[in-house]
């Protein structure tokens, strides 16, 4: 069974979510102690691989019998923690090259046509290189807006208050919007009003 955000959970499902949190905490600690930010070249690509390796090592350390899959490419999310045949959580990896205090980064398409099926919870793992810093949080909490480029894309802000999430502003849950035939319909009136 996939676990949706806000769904009533039984004890076993609560434990699975707690285990996912431990996995994320352990992964962050491993990445910080390895100081992955010193890597030269394509930081985004090397950090994505580092996160995948750290997730796999952390799962073993925590005795989690989950299959860790590094998906990458043009799929969403980049890393999948497969808990069982029907249940999986995900990690989307982002990097910033800015030296400012901003933690804003472009996300993926609102259509989510490349989303891995049955991934019910996605965390964004975001890193800066100079100085090396990592933040992570649930995807739906850090979506700040929609930018219209060649296709509508989510804008992410790792620092924003949860009340400032785009989904809170439009009073529609992320899980409902992502399952819509045309998710942009949910944002049209908000985007029109915010431009006035």
Short mmCIF file of C-alpha atoms in Angstrom, two decimals, residues 9-169:
data_model
loop_
_atom_site.label_atom_id
_atom_site.label_comp_id
_atom_site.label_asym_id
_atom_site.label_seq_id
_atom_site.Cartn_x
_atom_site.Cartn_y
_atom_site.Cartn_z
CA UNK A 9 -1.49 5.49 9.28
CA UNK A 10 -1.31 2.34 11.35
CA UNK A 11 1.64 1.53 13.64
CA UNK A 12 3.56 -0.41 10.97
CA UNK A 13 3.21 2.42 8.46
CA UNK A 14 4.27 4.96 11.10
CA UNK A 15 7.38 2.84 11.72
CA UNK A 16 8.14 2.78 7.97
CA UNK A 17 7.98 6.58 7.85
CA UNK A 18 10.18 6.82 10.95
CA UNK A 19 12.67 4.45 9.29
CA UNK A 20 12.70 6.64 6.17
CA UNK A 21 13.47 9.67 8.37
CA UNK A 22 16.35 7.76 10.00
CA UNK A 23 17.61 6.83 6.53
CA UNK A 24 17.60 10.49 5.47
CA UNK A 25 19.31 11.64 8.68
CA UNK A 26 22.02 8.99 8.35
CA UNK A 27 22.52 9.86 4.66
CA UNK A 28 22.98 13.55 5.44
CA UNK A 29 25.49 12.77 8.20
CA UNK A 30 27.49 10.51 5.86
CA UNK A 31 27.56 13.14 3.11
CA UNK A 32 28.65 15.88 5.49
CA UNK A 33 31.43 13.79 7.03
CA UNK A 34 32.67 12.83 3.55
CA UNK A 35 32.59 16.54 2.59
CA UNK A 36 31.28 15.75 -0.90
CA UNK A 37 31.25 19.44 -1.81
CA UNK A 38 34.96 19.46 -2.64
CA UNK A 39 34.37 17.50 -5.83
CA UNK A 40 35.37 19.33 -8.99
CA UNK A 41 33.61 19.09 -12.33
CA UNK A 42 29.88 18.52 -12.54
CA UNK A 43 28.90 18.95 -8.89
CA UNK A 44 25.24 18.12 -9.59
CA UNK A 45 26.09 14.76 -11.14
CA UNK A 46 28.72 13.76 -8.59
CA UNK A 47 26.47 14.80 -5.69
CA UNK A 48 23.59 12.75 -7.09
CA UNK A 49 25.83 9.65 -7.16
CA UNK A 50 27.17 10.46 -3.67
CA UNK A 51 23.61 10.69 -2.31
CA UNK A 52 22.69 7.36 -3.90
CA UNK A 53 25.77 5.65 -2.43
CA UNK A 54 25.16 7.21 1.00
CA UNK A 55 21.49 6.10 0.97
CA UNK A 56 22.54 2.55 0.11
CA UNK A 57 25.22 2.48 2.86
CA UNK A 58 22.79 4.00 5.37
CA UNK A 59 20.09 1.42 4.58
CA UNK A 60 22.58 -1.38 5.27
CA UNK A 61 23.80 0.29 8.46
CA UNK A 62 20.22 0.67 9.72
CA UNK A 63 19.36 -2.92 8.72
CA UNK A 64 16.58 -1.75 6.42
CA UNK A 65 15.73 -4.54 3.96
CA UNK A 66 14.82 -1.98 1.30
CA UNK A 67 16.06 -2.03 -2.27
CA UNK A 68 17.77 1.27 -3.10
CA UNK A 69 17.51 2.13 -6.80
CA UNK A 70 19.51 4.91 -8.44
CA UNK A 71 17.24 6.01 -11.28
CA UNK A 72 18.68 9.38 -12.37
CA UNK A 73 18.29 10.54 -15.95
CA UNK A 74 15.01 12.22 -16.75
CA UNK A 75 12.98 10.40 -14.11
CA UNK A 76 11.36 11.70 -10.93
CA UNK A 77 12.67 11.09 -8.31
CA UNK A 78 16.39 10.33 -8.78
CA UNK A 79 16.59 7.68 -6.05
CA UNK A 80 13.93 5.20 -4.95
CA UNK A 81 13.84 3.34 -1.65
CA UNK A 82 11.65 0.34 -2.53
CA UNK A 83 10.09 -0.91 0.68
CA UNK A 84 8.10 -3.72 -0.93
CA UNK A 85 6.46 -4.53 -4.29
CA UNK A 86 3.78 -1.86 -3.91
CA UNK A 87 5.43 0.76 -1.73
CA UNK A 88 8.34 3.11 -2.33
CA UNK A 89 9.66 6.46 -1.13
CA UNK A 90 11.86 8.75 -3.19
CA UNK A 91 14.68 11.27 -3.04
CA UNK A 92 15.01 14.05 -5.61
CA UNK A 93 18.55 15.49 -5.69
CA UNK A 94 19.18 19.18 -6.37
CA UNK A 95 22.28 21.36 -6.23
CA UNK A 96 22.89 25.09 -6.12
CA UNK A 97 25.98 26.87 -7.35
CA UNK A 98 25.09 30.23 -5.83
CA UNK A 99 27.12 31.64 -2.94
CA UNK A 100 24.18 33.70 -1.74
CA UNK A 101 21.92 32.72 1.15
CA UNK A 102 19.22 31.65 -1.30
CA UNK A 103 18.06 28.05 -1.32
CA UNK A 104 15.81 28.47 -4.38
CA UNK A 105 16.10 26.01 -7.24
CA UNK A 106 14.10 24.97 -10.29
CA UNK A 107 12.14 21.76 -9.87
CA UNK A 108 10.63 19.42 -12.43
CA UNK A 109 7.54 19.65 -14.61
CA UNK A 110 4.20 19.96 -12.85
CA UNK A 111 2.89 17.23 -15.16
CA UNK A 112 5.23 14.71 -13.50
CA UNK A 113 5.03 12.51 -16.58
CA UNK A 114 8.38 10.94 -15.65
CA UNK A 115 7.36 10.12 -12.06
CA UNK A 116 8.23 6.60 -10.96
CA UNK A 117 4.93 4.77 -10.29
CA UNK A 118 4.05 3.90 -6.68
CA UNK A 119 6.51 6.37 -5.11
CA UNK A 120 4.32 8.01 -2.50
CA UNK A 121 6.66 10.28 -0.51
CA UNK A 122 9.46 12.31 -2.03
CA UNK A 123 12.14 14.24 -0.18
CA UNK A 124 14.25 16.90 -1.88
CA UNK A 125 17.94 16.63 -0.99
CA UNK A 126 19.63 19.90 -1.90
CA UNK A 127 23.30 20.90 -1.58
CA UNK A 128 25.48 23.97 -2.01
CA UNK A 129 29.15 23.64 -2.79
CA UNK A 130 30.93 26.68 -1.30
CA UNK A 131 30.69 26.23 1.64
CA UNK A 132 29.27 22.69 1.46
CA UNK A 133 25.80 22.56 3.03
CA UNK A 134 22.87 20.16 2.74
CA UNK A 135 19.18 20.63 3.40
CA UNK A 136 16.35 18.20 2.85
CA UNK A 137 12.61 18.30 3.32
CA UNK A 138 9.39 16.88 1.85
CA UNK A 139 8.84 17.93 -1.76
CA UNK A 140 5.38 19.38 -1.17
CA UNK A 141 6.69 21.64 1.64
CA UNK A 142 9.32 23.36 -0.49
CA UNK A 143 7.29 24.04 -3.66
CA UNK A 144 7.03 27.83 -3.68
CA UNK A 145 5.59 28.60 -7.11
CA UNK A 146 5.17 27.55 -10.73
CA UNK A 147 7.39 29.03 -13.42
CA UNK A 148 6.27 28.88 -17.02
CA UNK A 149 9.26 28.01 -19.19
CA UNK A 150 8.96 25.61 -22.14
CA UNK A 151 6.55 23.82 -19.82
CA UNK A 152 5.24 24.74 -16.36
CA UNK A 153 7.79 23.75 -13.70
CA UNK A 154 7.78 23.82 -9.94
CA UNK A 155 10.02 26.33 -8.17
CA UNK A 156 11.51 25.05 -4.92
CA UNK A 157 12.66 27.00 -1.87
CA UNK A 158 14.35 24.88 0.78
CA UNK A 159 14.06 27.73 3.33
CA UNK A 160 10.42 28.63 3.03
CA UNK A 161 7.98 28.33 5.89
CA UNK A 162 5.63 25.38 5.41
CA UNK A 163 2.67 27.79 5.42
CA UNK A 164 4.18 29.45 2.33
CA UNK A 165 4.05 26.23 0.31
CA UNK A 166 2.19 26.74 -2.96
CA UNK A 167 -0.19 23.92 -2.03
CA UNK A 168 -1.11 25.67 1.22
CA UNK A 169 -1.65 28.94 -0.65
#
